[in-house]
Short mmCIF file of C-alpha atoms in Angstrom, two decimals:
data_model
loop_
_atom_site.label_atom_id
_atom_site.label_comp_id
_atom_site.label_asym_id
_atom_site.label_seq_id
_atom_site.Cartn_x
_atom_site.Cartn_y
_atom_site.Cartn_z
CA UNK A 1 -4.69 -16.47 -39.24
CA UNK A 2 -1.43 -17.87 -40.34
CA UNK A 3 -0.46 -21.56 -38.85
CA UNK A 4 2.01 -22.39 -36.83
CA UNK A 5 4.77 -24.76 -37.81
CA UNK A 6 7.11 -26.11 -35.10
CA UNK A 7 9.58 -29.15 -35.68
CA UNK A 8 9.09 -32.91 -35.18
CA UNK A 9 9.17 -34.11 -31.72
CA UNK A 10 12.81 -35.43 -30.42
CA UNK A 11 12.65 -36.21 -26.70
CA UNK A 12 10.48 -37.80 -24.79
CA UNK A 13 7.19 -36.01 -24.04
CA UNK A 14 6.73 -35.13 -20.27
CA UNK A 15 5.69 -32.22 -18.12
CA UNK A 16 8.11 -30.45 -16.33
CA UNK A 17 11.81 -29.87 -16.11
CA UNK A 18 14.28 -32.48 -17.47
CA UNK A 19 17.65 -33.35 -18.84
CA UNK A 20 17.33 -34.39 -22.32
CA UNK A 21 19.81 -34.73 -24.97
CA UNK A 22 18.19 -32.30 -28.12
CA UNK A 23 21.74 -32.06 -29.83
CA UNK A 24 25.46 -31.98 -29.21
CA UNK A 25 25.40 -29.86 -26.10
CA UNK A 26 24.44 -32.56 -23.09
CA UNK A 27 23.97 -29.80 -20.72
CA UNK A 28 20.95 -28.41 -22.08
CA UNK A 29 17.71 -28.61 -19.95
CA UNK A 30 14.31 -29.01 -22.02
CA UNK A 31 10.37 -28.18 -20.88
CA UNK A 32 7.83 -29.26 -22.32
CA UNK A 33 4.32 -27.96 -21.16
CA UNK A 34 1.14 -25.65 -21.85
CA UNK A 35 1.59 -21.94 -22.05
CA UNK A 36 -0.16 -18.99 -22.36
CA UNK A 37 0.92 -16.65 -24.47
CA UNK A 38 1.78 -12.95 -23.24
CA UNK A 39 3.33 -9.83 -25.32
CA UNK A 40 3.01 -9.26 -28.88
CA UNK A 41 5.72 -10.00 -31.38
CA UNK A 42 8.27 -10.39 -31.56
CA UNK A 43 9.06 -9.98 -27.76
CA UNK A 44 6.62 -12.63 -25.96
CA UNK A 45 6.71 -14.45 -22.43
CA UNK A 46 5.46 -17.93 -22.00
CA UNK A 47 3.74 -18.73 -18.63
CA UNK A 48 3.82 -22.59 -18.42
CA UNK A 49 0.79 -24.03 -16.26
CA UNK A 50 2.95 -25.07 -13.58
CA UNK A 51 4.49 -21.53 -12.99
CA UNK A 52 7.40 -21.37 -15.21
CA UNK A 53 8.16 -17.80 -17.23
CA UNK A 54 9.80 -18.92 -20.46
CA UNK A 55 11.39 -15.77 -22.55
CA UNK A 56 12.00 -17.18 -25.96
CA UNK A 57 14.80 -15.78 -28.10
CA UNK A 58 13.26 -13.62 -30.85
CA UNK A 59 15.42 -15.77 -33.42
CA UNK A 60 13.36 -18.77 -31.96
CA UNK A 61 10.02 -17.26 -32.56
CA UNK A 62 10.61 -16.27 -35.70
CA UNK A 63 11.82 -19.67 -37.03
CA UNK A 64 8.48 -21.49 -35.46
CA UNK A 65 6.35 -18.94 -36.43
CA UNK A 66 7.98 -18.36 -40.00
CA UNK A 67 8.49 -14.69 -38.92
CA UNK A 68 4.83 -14.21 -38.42
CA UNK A 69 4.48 -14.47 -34.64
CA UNK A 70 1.95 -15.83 -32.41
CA UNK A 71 -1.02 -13.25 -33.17
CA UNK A 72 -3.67 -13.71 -31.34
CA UNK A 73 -3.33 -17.83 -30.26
CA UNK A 74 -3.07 -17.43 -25.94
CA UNK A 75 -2.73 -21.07 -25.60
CA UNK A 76 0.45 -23.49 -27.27
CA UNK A 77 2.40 -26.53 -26.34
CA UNK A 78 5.75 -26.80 -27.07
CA UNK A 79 9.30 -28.28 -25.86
CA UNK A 80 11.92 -25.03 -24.58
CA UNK A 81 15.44 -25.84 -24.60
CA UNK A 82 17.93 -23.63 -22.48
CA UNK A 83 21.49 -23.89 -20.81
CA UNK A 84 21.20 -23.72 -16.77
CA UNK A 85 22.73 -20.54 -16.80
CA UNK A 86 19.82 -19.01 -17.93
CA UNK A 87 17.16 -20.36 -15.89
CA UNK A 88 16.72 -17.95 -12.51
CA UNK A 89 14.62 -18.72 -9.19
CA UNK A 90 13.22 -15.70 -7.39
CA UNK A 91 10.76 -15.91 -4.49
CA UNK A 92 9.39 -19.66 -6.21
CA UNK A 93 9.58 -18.23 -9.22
CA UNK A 94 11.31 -19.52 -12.10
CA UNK A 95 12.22 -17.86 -14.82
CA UNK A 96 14.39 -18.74 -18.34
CA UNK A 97 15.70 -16.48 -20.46
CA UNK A 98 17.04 -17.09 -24.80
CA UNK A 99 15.47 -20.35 -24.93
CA UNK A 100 14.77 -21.87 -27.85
CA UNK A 101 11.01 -23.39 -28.93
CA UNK A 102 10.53 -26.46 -31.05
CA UNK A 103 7.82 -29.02 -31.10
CA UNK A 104 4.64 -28.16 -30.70
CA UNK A 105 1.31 -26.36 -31.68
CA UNK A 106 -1.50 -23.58 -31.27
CA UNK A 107 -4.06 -24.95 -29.14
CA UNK A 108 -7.68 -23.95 -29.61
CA UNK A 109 -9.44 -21.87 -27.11
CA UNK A 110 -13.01 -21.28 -26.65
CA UNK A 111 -15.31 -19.76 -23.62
CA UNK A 112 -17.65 -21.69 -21.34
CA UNK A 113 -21.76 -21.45 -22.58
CA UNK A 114 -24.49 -21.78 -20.38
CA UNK A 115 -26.66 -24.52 -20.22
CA UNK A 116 -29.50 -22.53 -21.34
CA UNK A 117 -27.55 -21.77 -24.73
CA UNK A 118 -26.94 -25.53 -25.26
CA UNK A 119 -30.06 -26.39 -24.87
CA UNK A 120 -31.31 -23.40 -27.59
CA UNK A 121 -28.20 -24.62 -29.85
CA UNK A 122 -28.70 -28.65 -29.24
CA UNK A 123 -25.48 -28.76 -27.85
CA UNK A 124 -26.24 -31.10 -25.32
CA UNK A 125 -28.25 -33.57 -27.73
CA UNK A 126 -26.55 -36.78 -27.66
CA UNK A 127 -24.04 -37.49 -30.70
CA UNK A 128 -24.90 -40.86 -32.00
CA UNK A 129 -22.09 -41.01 -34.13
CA UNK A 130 -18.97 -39.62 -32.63
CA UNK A 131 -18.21 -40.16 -28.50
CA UNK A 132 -15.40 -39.15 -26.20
CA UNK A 133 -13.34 -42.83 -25.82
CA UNK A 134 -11.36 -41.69 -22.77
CA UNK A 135 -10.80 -38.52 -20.58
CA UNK A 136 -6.61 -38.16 -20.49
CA UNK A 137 -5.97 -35.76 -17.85
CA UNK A 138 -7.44 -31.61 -17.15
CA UNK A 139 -6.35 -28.94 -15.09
CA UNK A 140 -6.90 -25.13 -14.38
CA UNK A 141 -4.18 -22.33 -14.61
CA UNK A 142 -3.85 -19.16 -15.98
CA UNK A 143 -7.27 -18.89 -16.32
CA UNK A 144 -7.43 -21.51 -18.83
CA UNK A 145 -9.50 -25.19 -17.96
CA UNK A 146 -7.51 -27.19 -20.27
CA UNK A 147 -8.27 -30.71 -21.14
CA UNK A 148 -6.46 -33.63 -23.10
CA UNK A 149 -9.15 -36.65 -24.45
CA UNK A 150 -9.46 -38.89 -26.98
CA UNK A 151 -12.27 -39.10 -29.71
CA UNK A 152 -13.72 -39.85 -33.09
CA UNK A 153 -13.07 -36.78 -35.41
CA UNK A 154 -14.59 -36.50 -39.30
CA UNK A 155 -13.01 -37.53 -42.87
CA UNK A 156 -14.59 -36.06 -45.83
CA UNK A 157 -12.74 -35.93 -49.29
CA UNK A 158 -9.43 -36.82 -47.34
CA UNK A 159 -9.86 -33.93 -44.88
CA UNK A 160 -9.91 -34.15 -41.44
CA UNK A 161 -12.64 -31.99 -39.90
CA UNK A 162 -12.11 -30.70 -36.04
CA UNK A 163 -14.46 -31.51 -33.72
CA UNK A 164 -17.00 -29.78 -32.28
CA UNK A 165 -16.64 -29.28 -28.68
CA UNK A 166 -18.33 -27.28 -26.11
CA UNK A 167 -17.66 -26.56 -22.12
CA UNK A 168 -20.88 -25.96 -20.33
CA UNK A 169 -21.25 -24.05 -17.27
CA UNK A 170 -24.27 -26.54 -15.61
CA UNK A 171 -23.64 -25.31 -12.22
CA UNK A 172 -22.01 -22.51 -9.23
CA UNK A 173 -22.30 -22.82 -5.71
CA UNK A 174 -20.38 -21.82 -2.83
CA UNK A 175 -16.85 -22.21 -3.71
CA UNK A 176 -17.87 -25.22 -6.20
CA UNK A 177 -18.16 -24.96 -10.16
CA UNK A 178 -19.37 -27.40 -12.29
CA UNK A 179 -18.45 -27.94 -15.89
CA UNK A 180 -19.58 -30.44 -18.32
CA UNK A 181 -17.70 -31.08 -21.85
CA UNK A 182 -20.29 -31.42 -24.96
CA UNK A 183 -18.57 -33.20 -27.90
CA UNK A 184 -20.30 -32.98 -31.27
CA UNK A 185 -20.10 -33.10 -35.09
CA UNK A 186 -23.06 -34.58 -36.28
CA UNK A 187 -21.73 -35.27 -39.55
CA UNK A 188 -23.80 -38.09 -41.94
CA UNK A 189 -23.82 -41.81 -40.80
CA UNK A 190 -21.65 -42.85 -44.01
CA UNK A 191 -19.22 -40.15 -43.07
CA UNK A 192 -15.20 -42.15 -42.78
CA UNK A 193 -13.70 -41.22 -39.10
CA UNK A 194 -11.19 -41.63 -37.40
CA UNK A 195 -9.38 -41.50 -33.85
CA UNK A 196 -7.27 -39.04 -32.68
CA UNK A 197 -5.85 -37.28 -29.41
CA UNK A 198 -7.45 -33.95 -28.62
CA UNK A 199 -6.40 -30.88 -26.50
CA UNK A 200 -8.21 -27.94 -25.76
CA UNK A 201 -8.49 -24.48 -23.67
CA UNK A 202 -11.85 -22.57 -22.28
CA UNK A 203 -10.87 -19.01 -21.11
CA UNK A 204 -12.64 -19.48 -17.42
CA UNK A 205 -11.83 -15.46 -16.68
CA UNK A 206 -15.01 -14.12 -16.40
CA UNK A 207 -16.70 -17.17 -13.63
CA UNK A 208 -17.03 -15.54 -9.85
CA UNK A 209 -17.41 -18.42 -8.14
CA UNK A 210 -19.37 -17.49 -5.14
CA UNK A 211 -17.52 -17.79 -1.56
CA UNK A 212 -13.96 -17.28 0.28
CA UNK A 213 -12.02 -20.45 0.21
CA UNK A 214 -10.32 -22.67 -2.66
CA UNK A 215 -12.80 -23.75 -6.07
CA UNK A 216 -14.05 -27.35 -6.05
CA UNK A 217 -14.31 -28.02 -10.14
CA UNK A 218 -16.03 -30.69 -11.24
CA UNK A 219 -15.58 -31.90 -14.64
CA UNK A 220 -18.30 -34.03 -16.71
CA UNK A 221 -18.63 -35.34 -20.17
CA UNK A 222 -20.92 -38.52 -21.44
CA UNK A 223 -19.45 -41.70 -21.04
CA UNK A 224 -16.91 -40.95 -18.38
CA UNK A 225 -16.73 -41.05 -14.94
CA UNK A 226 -16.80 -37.29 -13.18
CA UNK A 227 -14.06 -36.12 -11.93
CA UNK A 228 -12.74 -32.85 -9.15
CA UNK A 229 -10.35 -30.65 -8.77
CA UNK A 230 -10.10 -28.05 -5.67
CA UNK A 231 -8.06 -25.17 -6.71
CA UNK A 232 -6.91 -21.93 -5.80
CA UNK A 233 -9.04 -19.04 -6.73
CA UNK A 234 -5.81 -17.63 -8.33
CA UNK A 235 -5.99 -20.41 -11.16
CA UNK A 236 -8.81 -18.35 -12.52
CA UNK A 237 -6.58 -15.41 -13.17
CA UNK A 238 -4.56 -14.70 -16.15
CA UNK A 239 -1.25 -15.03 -16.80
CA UNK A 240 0.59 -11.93 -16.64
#
């Protein structure tokens, strides 16, 4: 799989719609937010987690995908620019068409296990080495349970090595899931490390969460306090 290369960040990171000055034109609106990633190439849709439908010129993809398009990545962050003429509202739904992508990256999706798999696998033994320092912020949408943290990750011979990290499935009960993060990497006590911001996506699509009303989610990992969400059932669905 080919990487992704997008440009260096300009404006201010934040979630949402803003002004923001990118270049000469001072009427140009910027987003910057999680998508997943719908269509093939070079004609894709972006469905940011808040609800905004992002149609990226094909010019655009190609130049931060150096012509070889998205492939099979669901999940990116990245900052849209567009003019206000090309953003549309339709029944609360938003839609912008010809914008233009820069800043940002693939991010890595994965699918829940069950406990009984992290138990075989020794997912769920305790890393001595390497531990989640702080929880940033997680959400559902689009089928996607996304979360931001930041932790210890490897260095060996000047590479960095990713992380391993699991979501567990520990528990369903009436209209209540409960998932627990796993963060390991095991690597050899004299191994160099260092710490870094990570952000990743578990495809939730296949959980039937028993019941009729919204999903309470609750969210564990070691070392940091639990946390909830009650959502619609809808944020298990995918984007479309």
């Amino acid at each position: 799989m080919k990487k992704i290369y997008f440009l260096a960040l300009s404006c201010a990171i934040m979630l949402g719609l803003a002004s923001c000055d990118p270049g000469e034109d001072k009427s140009q609106q910027v987003l910057y937010g999680y998508f997943s990633v719908v269509g093939s190439y070079p004609n894709y849709k972006f469905v940011e987690d808040g609800g905004t439908i992002v149609y990226p010129s094909p010019q655009s993809v190609a130049d931060v995908t150096q012509g070889a398009g998205f492939g099979n990545n669901k999940r990116v962050q990245f900052t849209a620019y567009f003019y206000p003429k090309d953003m549309i509202t339709t029944d609360d739904v938003t839609e912008v068409n010809n914008a233009t992508l820069q800043q940002g990256s693939v991010i890595p999706v994965d699918y829940p296990i069950t406990m009984a798999k992290a138990e075989k696998d020794s997912i769920n033994v305790a890393d001595s080495i390497f531990t989640v320092k702080s929880l940033g912020s997680w959400w559902v949408s689009n089928g996607y349970l996304t979360t931001n943290f930041i932790a210890n990750y490897s260095v060996v011979n000047s590479a960095a090595i990713v992380p391993t990290t699991k979501l567990c499935l520990t528990s369903i009960s009436d209209n209540a899931v409960n998932f627990t993060l796993y963060y390991n990497r095991h690597t050899k006590k004299d191994t160099e490390y260092s710490e870094a911001s990570f952000t990743y996506s578990f495809d939730i699509t296949n959980i039937s969460v028993p019941g009729n009303d919204s999903v309470t989610v609750t969210f564990d990992t070691e070392g940091i306090k639990s946390s909830y969400l009650k959502i619609p059932r809808s944020a298990f669905n995918y984007a479309k």
